[in-house]
Coordinates of N, CA, C and O and ligand atoms in Angstrom, one line a residue:
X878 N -19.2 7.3 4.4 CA -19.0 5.9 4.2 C -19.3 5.5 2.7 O -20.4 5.4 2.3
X879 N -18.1 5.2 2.1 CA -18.6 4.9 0.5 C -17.3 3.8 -0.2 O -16.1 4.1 -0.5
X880 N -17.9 2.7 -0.4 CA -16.9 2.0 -1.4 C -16.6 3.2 -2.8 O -17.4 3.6 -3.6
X881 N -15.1 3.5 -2.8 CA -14.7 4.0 -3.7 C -14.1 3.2 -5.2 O -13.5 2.2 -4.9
X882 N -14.2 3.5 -6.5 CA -13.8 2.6 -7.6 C -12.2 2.5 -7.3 O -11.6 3.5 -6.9
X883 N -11.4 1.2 -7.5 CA -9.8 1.1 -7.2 C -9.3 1.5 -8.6 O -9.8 1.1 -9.7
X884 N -8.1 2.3 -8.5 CA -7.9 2.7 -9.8 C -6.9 1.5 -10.2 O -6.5 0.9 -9.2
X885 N -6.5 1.1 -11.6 CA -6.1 0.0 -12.1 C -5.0 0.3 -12.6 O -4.9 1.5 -12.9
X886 N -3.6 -0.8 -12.8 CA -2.5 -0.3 -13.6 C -3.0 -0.1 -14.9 O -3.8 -0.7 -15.7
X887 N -2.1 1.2 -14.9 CA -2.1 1.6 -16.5 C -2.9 3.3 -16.9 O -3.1 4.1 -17.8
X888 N -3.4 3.4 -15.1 CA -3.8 4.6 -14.9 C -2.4 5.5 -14.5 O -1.5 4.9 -14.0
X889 N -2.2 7.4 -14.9 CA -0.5 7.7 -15.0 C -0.6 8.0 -12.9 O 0.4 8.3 -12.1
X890 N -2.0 7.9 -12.6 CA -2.0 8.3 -11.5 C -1.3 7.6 -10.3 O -0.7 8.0 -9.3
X891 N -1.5 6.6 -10.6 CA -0.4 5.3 -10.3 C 1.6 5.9 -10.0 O 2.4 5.5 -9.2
X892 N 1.7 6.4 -10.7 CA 3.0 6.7 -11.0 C 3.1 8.3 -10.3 O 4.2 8.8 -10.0
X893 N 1.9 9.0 -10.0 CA 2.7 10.2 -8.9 C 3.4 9.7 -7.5 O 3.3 8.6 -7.0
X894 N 4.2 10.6 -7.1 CA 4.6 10.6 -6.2 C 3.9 11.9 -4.9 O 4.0 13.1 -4.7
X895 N 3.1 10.9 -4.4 CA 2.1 11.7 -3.0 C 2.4 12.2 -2.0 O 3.2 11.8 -1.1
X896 N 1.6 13.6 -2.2 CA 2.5 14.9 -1.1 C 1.9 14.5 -0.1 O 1.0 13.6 -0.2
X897 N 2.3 15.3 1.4 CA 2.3 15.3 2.4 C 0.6 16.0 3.1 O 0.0 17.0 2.9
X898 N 0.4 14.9 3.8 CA -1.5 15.3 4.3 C -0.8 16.5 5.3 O 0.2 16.4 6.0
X899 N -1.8 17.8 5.2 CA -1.0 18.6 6.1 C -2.3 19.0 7.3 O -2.1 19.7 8.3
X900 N -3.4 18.3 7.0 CA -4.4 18.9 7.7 C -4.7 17.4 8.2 O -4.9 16.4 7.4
X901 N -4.8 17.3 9.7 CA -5.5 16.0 10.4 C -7.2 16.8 10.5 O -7.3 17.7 11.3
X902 N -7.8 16.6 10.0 CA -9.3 17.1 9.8 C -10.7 15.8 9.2 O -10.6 14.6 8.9
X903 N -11.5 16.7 9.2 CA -12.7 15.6 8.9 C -12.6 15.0 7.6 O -12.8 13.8 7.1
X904 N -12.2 16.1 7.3 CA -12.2 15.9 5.2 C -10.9 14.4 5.1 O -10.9 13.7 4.1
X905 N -10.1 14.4 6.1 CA -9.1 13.2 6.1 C -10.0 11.9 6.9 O -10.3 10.9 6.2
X906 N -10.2 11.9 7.6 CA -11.3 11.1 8.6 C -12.0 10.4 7.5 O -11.7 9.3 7.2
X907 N -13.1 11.0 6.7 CA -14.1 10.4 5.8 C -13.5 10.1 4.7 O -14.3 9.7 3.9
X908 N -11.7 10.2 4.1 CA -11.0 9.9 2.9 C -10.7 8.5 3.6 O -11.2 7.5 3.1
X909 N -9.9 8.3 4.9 CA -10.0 7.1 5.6 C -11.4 6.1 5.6 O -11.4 5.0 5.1
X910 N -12.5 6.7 6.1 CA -13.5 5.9 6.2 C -13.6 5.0 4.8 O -13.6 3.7 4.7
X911 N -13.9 5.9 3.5 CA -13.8 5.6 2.5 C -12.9 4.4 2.2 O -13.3 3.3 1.6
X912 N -11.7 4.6 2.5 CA -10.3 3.5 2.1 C -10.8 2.4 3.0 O -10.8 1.3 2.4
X913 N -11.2 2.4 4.4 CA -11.7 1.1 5.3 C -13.0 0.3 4.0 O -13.3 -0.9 3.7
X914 N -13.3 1.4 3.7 CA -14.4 0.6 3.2 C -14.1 -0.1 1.4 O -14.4 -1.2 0.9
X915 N -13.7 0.6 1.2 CA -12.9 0.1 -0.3 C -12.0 -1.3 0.0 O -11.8 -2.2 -0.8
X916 N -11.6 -1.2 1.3 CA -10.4 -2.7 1.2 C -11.7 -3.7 1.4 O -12.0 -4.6 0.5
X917 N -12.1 -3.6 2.2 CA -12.7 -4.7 3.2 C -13.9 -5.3 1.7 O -14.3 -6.5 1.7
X918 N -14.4 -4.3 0.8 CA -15.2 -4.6 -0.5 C -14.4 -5.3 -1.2 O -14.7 -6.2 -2.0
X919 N -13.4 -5.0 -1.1 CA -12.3 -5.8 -2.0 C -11.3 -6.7 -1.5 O -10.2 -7.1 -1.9
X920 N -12.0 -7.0 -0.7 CA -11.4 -8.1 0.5 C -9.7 -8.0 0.5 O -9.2 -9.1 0.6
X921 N -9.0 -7.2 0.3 CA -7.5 -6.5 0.4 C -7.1 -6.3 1.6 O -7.8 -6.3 2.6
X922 N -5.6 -6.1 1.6 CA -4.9 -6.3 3.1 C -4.4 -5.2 2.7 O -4.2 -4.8 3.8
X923 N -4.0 -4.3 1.9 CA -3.7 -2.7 2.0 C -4.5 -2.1 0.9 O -5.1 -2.6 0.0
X924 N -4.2 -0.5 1.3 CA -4.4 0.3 0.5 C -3.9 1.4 0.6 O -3.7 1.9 1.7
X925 N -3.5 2.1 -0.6 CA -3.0 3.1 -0.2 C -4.2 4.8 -0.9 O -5.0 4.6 -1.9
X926 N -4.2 5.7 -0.4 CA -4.7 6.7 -1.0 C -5.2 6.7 -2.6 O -6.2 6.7 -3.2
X927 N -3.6 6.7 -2.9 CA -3.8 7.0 -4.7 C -4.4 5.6 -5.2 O -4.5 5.5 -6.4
X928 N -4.7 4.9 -4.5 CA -4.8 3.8 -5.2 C -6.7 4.2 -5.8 O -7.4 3.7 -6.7
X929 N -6.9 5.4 -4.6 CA -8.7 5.3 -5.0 C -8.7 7.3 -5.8 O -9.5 8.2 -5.8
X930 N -7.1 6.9 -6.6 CA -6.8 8.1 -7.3 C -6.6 9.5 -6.2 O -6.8 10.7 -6.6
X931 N -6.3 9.3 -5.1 CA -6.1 10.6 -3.8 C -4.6 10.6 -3.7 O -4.3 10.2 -2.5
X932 N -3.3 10.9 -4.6 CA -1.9 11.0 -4.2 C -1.4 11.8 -3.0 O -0.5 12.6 -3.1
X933 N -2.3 11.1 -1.5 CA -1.9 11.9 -0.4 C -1.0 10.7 -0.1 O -1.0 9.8 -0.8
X934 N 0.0 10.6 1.1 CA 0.8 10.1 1.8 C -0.1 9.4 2.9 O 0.0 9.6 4.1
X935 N -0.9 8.6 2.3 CA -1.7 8.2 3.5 C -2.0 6.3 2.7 O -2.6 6.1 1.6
X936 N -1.5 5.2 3.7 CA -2.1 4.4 3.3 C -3.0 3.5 4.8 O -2.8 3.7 6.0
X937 N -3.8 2.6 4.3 CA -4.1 1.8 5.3 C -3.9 0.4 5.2 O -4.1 -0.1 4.1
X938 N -3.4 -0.5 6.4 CA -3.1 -2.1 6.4 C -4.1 -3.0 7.6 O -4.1 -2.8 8.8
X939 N -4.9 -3.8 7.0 CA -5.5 -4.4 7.6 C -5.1 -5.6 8.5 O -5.5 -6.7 8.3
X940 N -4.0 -4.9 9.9 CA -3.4 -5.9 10.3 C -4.2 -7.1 11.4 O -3.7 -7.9 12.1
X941 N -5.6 -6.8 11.2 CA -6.5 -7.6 11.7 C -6.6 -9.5 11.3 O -6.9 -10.5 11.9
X942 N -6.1 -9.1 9.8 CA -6.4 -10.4 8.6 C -4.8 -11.4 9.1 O -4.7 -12.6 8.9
X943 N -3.7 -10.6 9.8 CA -3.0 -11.4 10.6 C -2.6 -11.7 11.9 O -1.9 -12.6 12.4
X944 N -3.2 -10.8 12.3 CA -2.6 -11.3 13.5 C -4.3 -10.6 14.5 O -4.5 -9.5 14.8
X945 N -5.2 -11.7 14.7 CA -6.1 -11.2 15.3 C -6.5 -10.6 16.7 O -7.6 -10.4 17.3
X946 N -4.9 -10.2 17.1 CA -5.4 -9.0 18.3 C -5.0 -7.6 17.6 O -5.0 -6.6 18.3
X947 N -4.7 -7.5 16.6 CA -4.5 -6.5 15.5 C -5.8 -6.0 15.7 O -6.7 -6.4 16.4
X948 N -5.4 -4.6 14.4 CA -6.5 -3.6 13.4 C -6.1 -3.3 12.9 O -4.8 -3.2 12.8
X949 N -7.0 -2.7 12.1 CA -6.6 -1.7 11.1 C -6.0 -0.7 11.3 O -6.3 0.1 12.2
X950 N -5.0 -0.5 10.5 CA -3.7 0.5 10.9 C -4.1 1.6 9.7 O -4.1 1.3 8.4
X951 N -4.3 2.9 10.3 CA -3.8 4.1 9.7 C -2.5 4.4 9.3 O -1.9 4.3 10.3
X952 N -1.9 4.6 8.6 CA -0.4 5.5 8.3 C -0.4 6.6 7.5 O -0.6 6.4 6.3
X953 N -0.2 7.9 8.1 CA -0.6 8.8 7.7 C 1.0 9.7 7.3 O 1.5 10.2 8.4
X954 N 1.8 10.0 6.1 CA 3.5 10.8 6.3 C 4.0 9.9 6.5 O 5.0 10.1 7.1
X955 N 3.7 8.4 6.0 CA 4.9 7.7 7.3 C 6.3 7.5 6.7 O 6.5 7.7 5.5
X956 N 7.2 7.0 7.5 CA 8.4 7.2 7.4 C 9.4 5.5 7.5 O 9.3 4.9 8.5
X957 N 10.2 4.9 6.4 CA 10.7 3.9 6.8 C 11.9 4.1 7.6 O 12.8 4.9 7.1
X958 N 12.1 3.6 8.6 CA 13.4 4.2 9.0 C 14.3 2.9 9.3 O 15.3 2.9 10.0
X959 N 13.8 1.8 8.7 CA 15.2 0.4 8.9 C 14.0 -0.8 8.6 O 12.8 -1.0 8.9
X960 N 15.1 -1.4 7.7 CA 14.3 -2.9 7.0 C 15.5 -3.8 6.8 O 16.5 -3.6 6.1
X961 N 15.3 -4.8 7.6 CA 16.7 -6.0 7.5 C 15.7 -7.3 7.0 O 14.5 -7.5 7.3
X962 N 16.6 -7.9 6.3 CA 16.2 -9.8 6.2 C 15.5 -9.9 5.1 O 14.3 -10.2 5.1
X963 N 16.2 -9.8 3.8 CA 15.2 -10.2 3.1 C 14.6 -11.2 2.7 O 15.2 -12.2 2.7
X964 N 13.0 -11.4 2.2 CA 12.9 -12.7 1.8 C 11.8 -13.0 0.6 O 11.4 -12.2 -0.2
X965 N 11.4 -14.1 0.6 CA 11.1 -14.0 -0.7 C 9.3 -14.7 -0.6 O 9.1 -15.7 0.0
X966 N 8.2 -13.8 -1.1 CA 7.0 -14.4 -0.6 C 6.1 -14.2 -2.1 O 6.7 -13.6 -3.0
X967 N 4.9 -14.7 -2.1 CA 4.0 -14.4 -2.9 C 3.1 -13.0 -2.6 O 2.7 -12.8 -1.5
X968 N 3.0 -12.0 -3.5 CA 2.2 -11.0 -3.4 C 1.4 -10.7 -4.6 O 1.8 -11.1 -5.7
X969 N 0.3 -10.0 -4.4 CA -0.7 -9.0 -5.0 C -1.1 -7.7 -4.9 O -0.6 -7.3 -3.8
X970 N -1.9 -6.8 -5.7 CA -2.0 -5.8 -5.4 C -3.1 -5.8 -6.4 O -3.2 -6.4 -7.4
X971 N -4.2 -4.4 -5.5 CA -5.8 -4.3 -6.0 C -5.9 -3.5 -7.0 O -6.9 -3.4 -7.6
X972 N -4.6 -2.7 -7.4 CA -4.4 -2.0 -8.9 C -3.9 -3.5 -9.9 O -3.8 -3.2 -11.1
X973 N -3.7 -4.5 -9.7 CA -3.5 -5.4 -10.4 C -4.5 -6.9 -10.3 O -3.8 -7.8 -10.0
X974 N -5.6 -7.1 -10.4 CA -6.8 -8.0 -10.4 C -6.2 -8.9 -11.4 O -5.9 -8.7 -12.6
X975 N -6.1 -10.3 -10.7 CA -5.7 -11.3 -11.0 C -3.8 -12.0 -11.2 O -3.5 -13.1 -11.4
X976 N -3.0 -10.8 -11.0 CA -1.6 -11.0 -11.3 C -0.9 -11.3 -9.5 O -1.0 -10.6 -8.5
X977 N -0.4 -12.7 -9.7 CA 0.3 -12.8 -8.2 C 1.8 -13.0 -8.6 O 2.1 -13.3 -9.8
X978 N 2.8 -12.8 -7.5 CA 4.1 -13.0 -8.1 C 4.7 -13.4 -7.0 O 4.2 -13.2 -5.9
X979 N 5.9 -14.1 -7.0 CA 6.8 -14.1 -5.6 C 7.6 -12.7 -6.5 O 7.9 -12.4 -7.6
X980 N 7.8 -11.9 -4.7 CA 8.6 -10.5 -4.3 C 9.6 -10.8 -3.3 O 9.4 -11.1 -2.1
X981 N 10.7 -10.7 -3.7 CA 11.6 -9.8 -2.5 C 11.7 -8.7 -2.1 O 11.8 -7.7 -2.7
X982 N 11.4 -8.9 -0.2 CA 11.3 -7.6 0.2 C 12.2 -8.1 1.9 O 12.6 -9.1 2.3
X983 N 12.0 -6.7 2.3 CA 12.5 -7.3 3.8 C 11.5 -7.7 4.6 O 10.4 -7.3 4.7
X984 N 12.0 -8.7 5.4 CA 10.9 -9.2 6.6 C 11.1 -8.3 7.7 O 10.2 -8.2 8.5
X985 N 12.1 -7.8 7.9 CA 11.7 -7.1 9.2 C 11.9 -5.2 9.0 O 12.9 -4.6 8.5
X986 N 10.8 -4.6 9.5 CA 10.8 -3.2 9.2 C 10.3 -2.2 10.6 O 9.3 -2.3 11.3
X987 N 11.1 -1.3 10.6 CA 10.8 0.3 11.5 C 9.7 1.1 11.1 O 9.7 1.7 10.0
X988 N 9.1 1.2 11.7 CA 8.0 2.6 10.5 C 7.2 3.4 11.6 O 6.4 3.0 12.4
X989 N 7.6 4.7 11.4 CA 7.2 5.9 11.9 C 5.9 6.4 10.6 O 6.0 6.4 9.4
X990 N 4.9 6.9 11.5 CA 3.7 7.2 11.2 C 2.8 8.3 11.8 O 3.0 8.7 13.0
X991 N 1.8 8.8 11.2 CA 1.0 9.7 12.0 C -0.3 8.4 12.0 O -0.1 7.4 11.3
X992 N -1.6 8.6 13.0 CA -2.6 8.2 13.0 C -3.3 8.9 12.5 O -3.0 10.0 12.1
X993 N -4.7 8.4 12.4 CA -5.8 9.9 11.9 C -5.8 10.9 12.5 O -5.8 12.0 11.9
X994 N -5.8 10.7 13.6 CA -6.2 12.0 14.7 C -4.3 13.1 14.5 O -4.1 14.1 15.1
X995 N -3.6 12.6 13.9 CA -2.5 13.1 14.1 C -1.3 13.1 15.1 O -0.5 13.9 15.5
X996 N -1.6 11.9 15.5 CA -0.7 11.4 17.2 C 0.5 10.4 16.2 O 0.3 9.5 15.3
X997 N 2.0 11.1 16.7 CA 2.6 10.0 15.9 C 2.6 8.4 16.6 O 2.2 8.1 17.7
X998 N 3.2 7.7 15.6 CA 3.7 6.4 16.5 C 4.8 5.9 15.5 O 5.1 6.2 14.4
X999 N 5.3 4.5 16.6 CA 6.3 3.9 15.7 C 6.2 2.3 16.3 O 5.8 1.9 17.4
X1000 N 6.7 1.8 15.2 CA 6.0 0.5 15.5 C 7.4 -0.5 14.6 O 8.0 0.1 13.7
X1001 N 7.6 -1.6 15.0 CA 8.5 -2.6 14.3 C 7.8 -4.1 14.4 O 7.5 -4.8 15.3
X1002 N 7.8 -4.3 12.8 CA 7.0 -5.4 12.3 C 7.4 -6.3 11.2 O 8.0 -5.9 10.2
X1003 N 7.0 -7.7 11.5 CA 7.7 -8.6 10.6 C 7.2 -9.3 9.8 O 6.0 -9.4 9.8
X1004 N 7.7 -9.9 9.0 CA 6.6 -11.0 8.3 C 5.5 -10.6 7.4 O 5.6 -9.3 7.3
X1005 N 4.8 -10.9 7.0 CA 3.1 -10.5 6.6 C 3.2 -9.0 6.5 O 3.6 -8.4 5.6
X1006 N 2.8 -8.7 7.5 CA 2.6 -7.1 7.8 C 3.5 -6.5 7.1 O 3.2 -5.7 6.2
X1007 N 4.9 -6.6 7.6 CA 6.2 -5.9 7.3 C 6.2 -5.3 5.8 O 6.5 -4.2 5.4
X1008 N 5.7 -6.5 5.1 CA 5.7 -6.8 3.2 C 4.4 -5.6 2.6 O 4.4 -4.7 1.7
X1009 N 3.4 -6.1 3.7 CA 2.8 -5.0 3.5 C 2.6 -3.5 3.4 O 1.9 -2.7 2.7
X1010 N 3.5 -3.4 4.6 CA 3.7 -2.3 5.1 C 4.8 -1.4 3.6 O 5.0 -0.2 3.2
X1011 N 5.4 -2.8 3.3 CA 6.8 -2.0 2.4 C 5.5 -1.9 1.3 O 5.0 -0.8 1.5
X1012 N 5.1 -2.2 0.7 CA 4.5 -2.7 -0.2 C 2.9 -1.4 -0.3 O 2.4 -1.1 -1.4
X1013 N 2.7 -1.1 0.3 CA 2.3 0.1 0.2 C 3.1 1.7 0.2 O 2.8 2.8 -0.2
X1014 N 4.0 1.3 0.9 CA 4.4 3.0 1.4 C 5.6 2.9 -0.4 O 6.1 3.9 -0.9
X1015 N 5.6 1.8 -0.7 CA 6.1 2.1 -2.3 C 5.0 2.7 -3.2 O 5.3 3.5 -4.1
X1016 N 3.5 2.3 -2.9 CA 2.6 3.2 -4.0 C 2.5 5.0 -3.5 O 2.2 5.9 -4.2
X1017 N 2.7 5.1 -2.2 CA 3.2 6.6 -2.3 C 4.1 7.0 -2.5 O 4.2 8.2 -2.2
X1018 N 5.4 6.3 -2.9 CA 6.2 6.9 -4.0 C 6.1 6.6 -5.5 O 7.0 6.8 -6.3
X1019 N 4.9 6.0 -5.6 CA 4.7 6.1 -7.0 C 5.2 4.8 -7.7 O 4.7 4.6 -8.8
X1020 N 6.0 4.1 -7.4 CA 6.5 2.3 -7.1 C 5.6 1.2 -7.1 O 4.9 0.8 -6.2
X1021 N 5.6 0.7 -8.4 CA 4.2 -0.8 -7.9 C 5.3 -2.0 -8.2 O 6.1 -2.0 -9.1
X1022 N 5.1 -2.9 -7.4 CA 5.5 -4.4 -7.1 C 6.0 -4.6 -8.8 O 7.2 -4.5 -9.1
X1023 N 5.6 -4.7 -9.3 CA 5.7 -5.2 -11.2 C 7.5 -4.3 -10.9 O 8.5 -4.9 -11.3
X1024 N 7.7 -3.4 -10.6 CA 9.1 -2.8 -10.6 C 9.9 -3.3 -9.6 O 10.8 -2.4 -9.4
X1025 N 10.0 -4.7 -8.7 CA 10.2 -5.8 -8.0 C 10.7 -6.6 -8.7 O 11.8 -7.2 -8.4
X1026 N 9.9 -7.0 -10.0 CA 10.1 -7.9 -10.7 C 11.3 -8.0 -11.9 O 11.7 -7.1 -12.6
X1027 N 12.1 -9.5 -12.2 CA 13.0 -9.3 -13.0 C 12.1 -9.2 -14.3 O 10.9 -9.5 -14.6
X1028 N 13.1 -8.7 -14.9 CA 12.9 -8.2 -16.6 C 11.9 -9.5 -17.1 O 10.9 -9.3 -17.8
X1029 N 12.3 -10.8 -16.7 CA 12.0 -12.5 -17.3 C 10.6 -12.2 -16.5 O 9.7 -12.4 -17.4
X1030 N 10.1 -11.9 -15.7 CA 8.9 -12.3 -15.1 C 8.0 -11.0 -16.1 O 7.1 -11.4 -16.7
X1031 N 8.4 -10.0 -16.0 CA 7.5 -9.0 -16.5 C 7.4 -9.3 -17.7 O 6.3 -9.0 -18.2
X1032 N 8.3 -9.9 -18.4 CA 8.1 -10.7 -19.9 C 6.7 -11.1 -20.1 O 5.7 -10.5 -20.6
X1033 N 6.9 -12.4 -19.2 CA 6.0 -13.6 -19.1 C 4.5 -12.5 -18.7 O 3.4 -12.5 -19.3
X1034 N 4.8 -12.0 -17.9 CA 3.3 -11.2 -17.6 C 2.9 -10.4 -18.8 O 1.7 -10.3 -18.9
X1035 N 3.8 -9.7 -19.8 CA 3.6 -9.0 -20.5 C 1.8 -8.7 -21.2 O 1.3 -7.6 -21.3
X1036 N 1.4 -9.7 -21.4 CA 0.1 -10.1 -22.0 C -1.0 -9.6 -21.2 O -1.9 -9.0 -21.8
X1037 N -0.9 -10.0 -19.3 CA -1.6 -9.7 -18.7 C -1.6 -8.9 -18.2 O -2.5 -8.7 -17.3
X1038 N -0.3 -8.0 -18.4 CA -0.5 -6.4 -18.2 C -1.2 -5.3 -19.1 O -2.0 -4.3 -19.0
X1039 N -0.4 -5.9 -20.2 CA -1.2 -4.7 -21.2 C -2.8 -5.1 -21.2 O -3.4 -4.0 -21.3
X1040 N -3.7 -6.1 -21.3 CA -4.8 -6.2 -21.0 C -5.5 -5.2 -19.7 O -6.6 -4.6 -19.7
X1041 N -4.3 -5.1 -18.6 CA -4.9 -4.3 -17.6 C -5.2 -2.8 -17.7 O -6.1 -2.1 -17.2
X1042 N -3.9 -2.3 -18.6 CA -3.6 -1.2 -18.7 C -4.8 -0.7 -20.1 O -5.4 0.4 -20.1
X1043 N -5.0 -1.7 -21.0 CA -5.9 -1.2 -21.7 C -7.6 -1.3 -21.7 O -8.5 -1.1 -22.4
X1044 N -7.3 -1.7 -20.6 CA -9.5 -1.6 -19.7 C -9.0 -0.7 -18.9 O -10.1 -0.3 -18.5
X1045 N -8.3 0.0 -18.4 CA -8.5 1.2 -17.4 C -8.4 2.3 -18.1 O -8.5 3.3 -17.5
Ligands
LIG620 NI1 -0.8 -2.5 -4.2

């Protein structure tokens, strides 16, 4: 159990594309524990692995923060398999401390997953979650929100990116 440091844009680690967890084992169990504990310090609604520099295929969503017969959701390989409706919402992300933006994404999404234990599942989710859900499984392909953004917005951010990228 250990709050781990969140890595920041501007780190190249950010930009791998994260291979496939091939072992459901302990050593994954306490990389999870770790991530439960890293969001919840950083009061965040996802995370993905690499975000605490680990480019595994593994992220977590804290679907507790919406819908309170929720939890915390493992996704371990997961898989998008259908996203309809797009729409247009305010987002953040914990590699980016202080930068929010409206994103278009889809509101409604399919997503095939392993759990910790290695049991698959699949699940169809909308709204809130859905965003999140896309919105992570883009940092394990190496994809951050700012590449969402038109050319005009990342302009205007320009300033308070390179600030980010040059403290990390
Ligand atoms: Ni993020």
């Amino acid at each position: 159990m250990a709050v781990r440091p969140i890595v920041i844009y501007g780190d190249p680690v950010l930009r791998e594309v994260s291979k496939n967890v091939e072992h459901f084992d302990d050593e994954l169990k306490n990389l999870v524990s770790d991530m439960a504990d890293t969001l919840k310090d950083a009061n965040g609604l996802g995370l993905a692995a690499v975000q605490i520099g680990v480019p595994l295929r593994l992220f977590i969503v804290d679907l507790s923060a919406i819908d309170i017969t929720e939890k915390l959701r493992v996704f371990v390989n997961p898989e998008i398999l259908e996203t309809e409706n797009d729409c247009e919402y305010e987002e953040g992300c914990l590699s980016f401390p202080g930068i929010y933006q409206k994103i278009i994404r889809p509101a409604d999404v399919r997503v095939k997953a392993f759990d910790v234990n290695g049991e698959e599942f699949e699940m169809k989710i909308s709204g809130m979650a859905a965003r999140a859900i896309l919105h992570e499984y883009d940092h394990i392909e190496g994809k951050l929100f700012i590449d969402h953004m038109s050319s005009m917005t990342k302009t205007m951010l320009s300033g308070k990116l390179k600030k980010l990228s040059h403290a990390s």
